[in-house]
Amino acid sequence: MTRRRVRYSDKDNGGIILRIMCAVVFCVSAFLYLFVYQQDVIALRLSRLFGGDGYYVPLVFSVFGVLACQVLQFVCLHVFRHEKPLCAVTYFPSLALLWLIAEFDVSDAGGWAVLLTLVLMPFVLMFMLGRHGFFMWQVRHVRTLSRRMWINVMFLSAGFILISCCSNYDDVMRFRLKAERMIYSGKYDKALGAGYYAADTDASLTMLRIYALSKSNRLGERLFGYSLSGGSSALLPDGKDVKFLLLDDALVYGYVGLDATEHHGFSALKHRFFKEKGCNGPLADYVLCGYLLDKNLEGFVKSLLACGIKDFSSLPRHYREALVLYCRTRSGHILTYKNEAMDADYADMQALGKKYMLSPEKRCSAVKDAYGRTYWYYYYYVN
């Protein structure tokens, strides 16, 4: 007996409204996925694909990406026009394409097999399920348009949650990508906002924050308000543990007056600083903060004196905090600095730490809540 095929009709159970609703939900969600969530990742992909010469306009790329996915859905719907598939299921190949736009590595030969598998699998599944009458369930048992809408929205939502969870990039990588793009555009405040409240960081993100803070003349004022890692090694890119994803190393080296072809790390900064017998500007801030990152207060004080600064009260906040700490913890110090307000804050922090002496975790948490954005917290509690 020949099976009777039921042709897809837009008039059945409000099919036109259902398709429009699915299209709107998918297009809006896909645009947000490309333009907001994956914008920085796509910039990295295109940069690597074109050897750093790719020109990326997020809005244009996102719009064309959504249109390509929508065209693929039309093709899928045409292929299964004789069945009654859930409208949302016809977007599965488009969801696969959406994920691949940001995650697929064209330089990976094995990735092409994954590409074909992810694109073809939804077609195979729909063909098999359609042949067994699975999609006829919605026609026989789900009569109302509202229930059909909710079912389709749930399928689409599950698909977007799945591709978002399958991202290959962690939060720190995304912070670095956003910071680099903002630095390239000269938007240093937005670069500094990347991961500001996050505890996770690495040496490369620390390097980006140091550069952006220096460019906005706030390095000594706000550096230790961020999560930091790597010590003075994070001041300059080394191509290994500290590196750019999109930008060139010469950006930082040229900024502090060093040759990017010869990397010598913090020692090169110190050598140039003392060779010029102290100086002001980016190089001085880099050297001073390098000593603070290594918790070398003696080196910090000697470099500070080499700058010829007479009025310590005009120094940035973290420099003054370091001076208070130096005078409080070192005997036979080579300078004297007093700041009643900061001395009182430092004493309060020490008293708070002693209050939780028997519980290191509670002590660290309590001090962080009250003094987590001071150099004192970094000196005592950050490894």
PDB file of C-alpha atoms in Angstrom, residues 132-240:
ATOM      1  CA  HIS A 132       8.503   7.268  10.916  1.00  0.00           C
ATOM      2  CA  GLY A 133       5.706   9.786  11.325  1.00  0.00           C
ATOM      3  CA  PHE A 134       7.263  11.627  14.245  1.00  0.00           C
ATOM      4  CA  PHE A 135       6.379  15.076  12.932  1.00  0.00           C
ATOM      5  CA  MET A 136       2.737  14.111  12.351  1.00  0.00           C
ATOM      6  CA  TRP A 137       2.373  14.122  16.152  1.00  0.00           C
ATOM      7  CA  GLN A 138       2.073  17.899  16.228  1.00  0.00           C
ATOM      8  CA  VAL A 139      -0.690  17.894  13.617  1.00  0.00           C
ATOM      9  CA  ARG A 140      -2.788  15.180  15.324  1.00  0.00           C
ATOM     10  CA  HIS A 141      -2.341  16.158  18.973  1.00  0.00           C
ATOM     11  CA  VAL A 142      -1.368  19.849  19.093  1.00  0.00           C
ATOM     12  CA  ARG A 143      -4.301  21.707  17.623  1.00  0.00           C
ATOM     13  CA  THR A 144      -3.960  25.215  19.067  1.00  0.00           C
ATOM     14  CA  LEU A 145      -1.590  27.777  17.550  1.00  0.00           C
ATOM     15  CA  SER A 146      -0.369  28.990  20.950  1.00  0.00           C
ATOM     16  CA  ARG A 147       0.819  25.541  22.011  1.00  0.00           C
ATOM     17  CA  ARG A 148       2.574  25.011  18.688  1.00  0.00           C
ATOM     18  CA  MET A 149       4.327  28.347  19.126  1.00  0.00           C
ATOM     19  CA  TRP A 150       5.566  27.437  22.588  1.00  0.00           C
ATOM     20  CA  ILE A 151       6.856  24.079  21.368  1.00  0.00           C
ATOM     21  CA  ASN A 152       8.790  25.717  18.520  1.00  0.00           C
ATOM     22  CA  VAL A 153      10.184  28.462  20.754  1.00  0.00           C
ATOM     23  CA  MET A 154      11.396  25.808  23.192  1.00  0.00           C
ATOM     24  CA  PHE A 155      13.175  23.936  20.384  1.00  0.00           C
ATOM     25  CA  LEU A 156      14.836  27.133  19.119  1.00  0.00           C
ATOM     26  CA  SER A 157      15.845  28.159  22.635  1.00  0.00           C
ATOM     27  CA  ALA A 158      17.377  24.754  23.274  1.00  0.00           C
ATOM     28  CA  GLY A 159      19.340  25.063  20.038  1.00  0.00           C
ATOM     29  CA  PHE A 160      20.790  28.470  20.925  1.00  0.00           C
ATOM     30  CA  ILE A 161      21.652  27.333  24.443  1.00  0.00           C
ATOM     31  CA  LEU A 162      23.459  24.334  22.946  1.00  0.00           C
ATOM     32  CA  ILE A 163      25.625  26.310  20.527  1.00  0.00           C
ATOM     33  CA  SER A 164      26.421  28.879  23.238  1.00  0.00           C
ATOM     34  CA  CYS A 165      27.546  26.141  25.621  1.00  0.00           C
ATOM     35  CA  CYS A 166      29.732  24.569  22.914  1.00  0.00           C
ATOM     36  CA  SER A 167      31.914  27.653  22.589  1.00  0.00           C
ATOM     37  CA  ASN A 168      35.641  26.883  22.510  1.00  0.00           C
ATOM     38  CA  TYR A 169      36.701  30.126  24.186  1.00  0.00           C
ATOM     39  CA  ASP A 170      36.800  30.856  27.910  1.00  0.00           C
ATOM     40  CA  ASP A 171      35.932  34.152  29.571  1.00  0.00           C
ATOM     41  CA  VAL A 172      39.531  35.371  29.836  1.00  0.00           C
ATOM     42  CA  MET A 173      40.044  34.865  26.102  1.00  0.00           C
ATOM     43  CA  ARG A 174      36.932  36.918  25.376  1.00  0.00           C
ATOM     44  CA  PHE A 175      38.108  39.661  27.752  1.00  0.00           C
ATOM     45  CA  ARG A 176      41.439  39.780  25.912  1.00  0.00           C
ATOM     46  CA  LEU A 177      39.791  39.944  22.500  1.00  0.00           C
ATOM     47  CA  LYS A 178      37.460  42.751  23.525  1.00  0.00           C
ATOM     48  CA  ALA A 179      40.283  44.694  25.188  1.00  0.00           C
ATOM     49  CA  GLU A 180      42.485  44.410  22.089  1.00  0.00           C
ATOM     50  CA  ARG A 181      39.733  45.568  19.741  1.00  0.00           C
ATOM     51  CA  MET A 182      38.960  48.543  21.992  1.00  0.00           C
ATOM     52  CA  ILE A 183      42.655  49.436  22.264  1.00  0.00           C
ATOM     53  CA  TYR A 184      42.950  49.302  18.483  1.00  0.00           C
ATOM     54  CA  SER A 185      40.027  51.739  18.255  1.00  0.00           C
ATOM     55  CA  GLY A 186      41.526  54.014  20.917  1.00  0.00           C
ATOM     56  CA  LYS A 187      38.637  53.325  23.332  1.00  0.00           C
ATOM     57  CA  TYR A 188      40.718  52.701  26.435  1.00  0.00           C
ATOM     58  CA  ASP A 189      37.867  53.035  28.926  1.00  0.00           C
ATOM     59  CA  LYS A 190      35.949  50.261  27.186  1.00  0.00           C
ATOM     60  CA  ALA A 191      39.103  48.165  27.020  1.00  0.00           C
ATOM     61  CA  LEU A 192      39.506  48.515  30.772  1.00  0.00           C
ATOM     62  CA  GLY A 193      35.889  47.517  31.281  1.00  0.00           C
ATOM     63  CA  ALA A 194      36.515  44.046  29.829  1.00  0.00           C
ATOM     64  CA  GLY A 195      36.350  41.637  32.774  1.00  0.00           C
ATOM     65  CA  TYR A 196      36.617  44.410  35.348  1.00  0.00           C
ATOM     66  CA  TYR A 197      34.540  42.539  37.949  1.00  0.00           C
ATOM     67  CA  ALA A 198      35.821  39.068  37.055  1.00  0.00           C
ATOM     68  CA  ALA A 199      38.339  37.263  39.248  1.00  0.00           C
ATOM     69  CA  ASP A 200      39.776  35.237  36.352  1.00  0.00           C
ATOM     70  CA  THR A 201      42.742  36.728  34.515  1.00  0.00           C
ATOM     71  CA  ASP A 202      46.103  35.864  32.970  1.00  0.00           C
ATOM     72  CA  ALA A 203      49.393  37.613  32.192  1.00  0.00           C
ATOM     73  CA  SER A 204      48.278  38.657  28.702  1.00  0.00           C
ATOM     74  CA  LEU A 205      45.131  40.362  30.008  1.00  0.00           C
ATOM     75  CA  THR A 206      47.263  42.056  32.669  1.00  0.00           C
ATOM     76  CA  MET A 207      49.551  43.405  29.930  1.00  0.00           C
ATOM     77  CA  LEU A 208      46.546  44.854  28.076  1.00  0.00           C
ATOM     78  CA  ARG A 209      45.236  46.516  31.231  1.00  0.00           C
ATOM     79  CA  ILE A 210      48.635  48.035  32.007  1.00  0.00           C
ATOM     80  CA  TYR A 211      48.896  49.483  28.489  1.00  0.00           C
ATOM     81  CA  ALA A 212      45.330  50.853  28.484  1.00  0.00           C
ATOM     82  CA  LEU A 213      45.762  52.391  31.946  1.00  0.00           C
ATOM     83  CA  SER A 214      49.046  53.992  30.915  1.00  0.00           C
ATOM     84  CA  LYS A 215      47.505  55.432  27.746  1.00  0.00           C
ATOM     85  CA  SER A 216      44.730  56.971  29.839  1.00  0.00           C
ATOM     86  CA  ASN A 217      47.222  58.266  32.487  1.00  0.00           C
ATOM     87  CA  ARG A 218      45.772  56.135  35.283  1.00  0.00           C
ATOM     88  CA  LEU A 219      48.326  53.354  35.685  1.00  0.00           C
ATOM     89  CA  GLY A 220      49.507  54.304  39.176  1.00  0.00           C
ATOM     90  CA  GLU A 221      45.988  55.201  40.234  1.00  0.00           C
ATOM     91  CA  ARG A 222      43.960  52.128  39.272  1.00  0.00           C
ATOM     92  CA  LEU A 223      46.231  49.195  38.372  1.00  0.00           C
ATOM     93  CA  PHE A 224      45.746  47.211  41.556  1.00  0.00           C
ATOM     94  CA  GLY A 225      41.989  47.552  41.357  1.00  0.00           C
ATOM     95  CA  TYR A 226      42.072  44.760  38.744  1.00  0.00           C
ATOM     96  CA  SER A 227      42.771  41.053  38.989  1.00  0.00           C
ATOM     97  CA  LEU A 228      46.437  40.712  38.009  1.00  0.00           C
ATOM     98  CA  SER A 229      48.771  37.889  37.107  1.00  0.00           C
ATOM     99  CA  GLY A 230      52.361  37.383  36.005  1.00  0.00           C
ATOM    100  CA  GLY A 231      54.210  40.030  38.023  1.00  0.00           C
ATOM    101  CA  SER A 232      56.633  42.266  36.109  1.00  0.00           C
ATOM    102  CA  SER A 233      56.773  39.650  33.335  1.00  0.00           C
ATOM    103  CA  ALA A 234      53.326  40.846  32.273  1.00  0.00           C
ATOM    104  CA  LEU A 235      54.573  44.327  31.378  1.00  0.00           C
ATOM    105  CA  LEU A 236      55.774  43.383  27.891  1.00  0.00           C
ATOM    106  CA  PRO A 237      54.718  40.689  25.389  1.00  0.00           C
ATOM    107  CA  ASP A 238      57.144  37.784  25.016  1.00  0.00           C
ATOM    108  CA  GLY A 239      55.319  35.759  22.351  1.00  0.00           C
ATOM    109  CA  LYS A 240      54.759  32.855  24.759  1.00  0.00           C
TER     110      LYS A 240
END
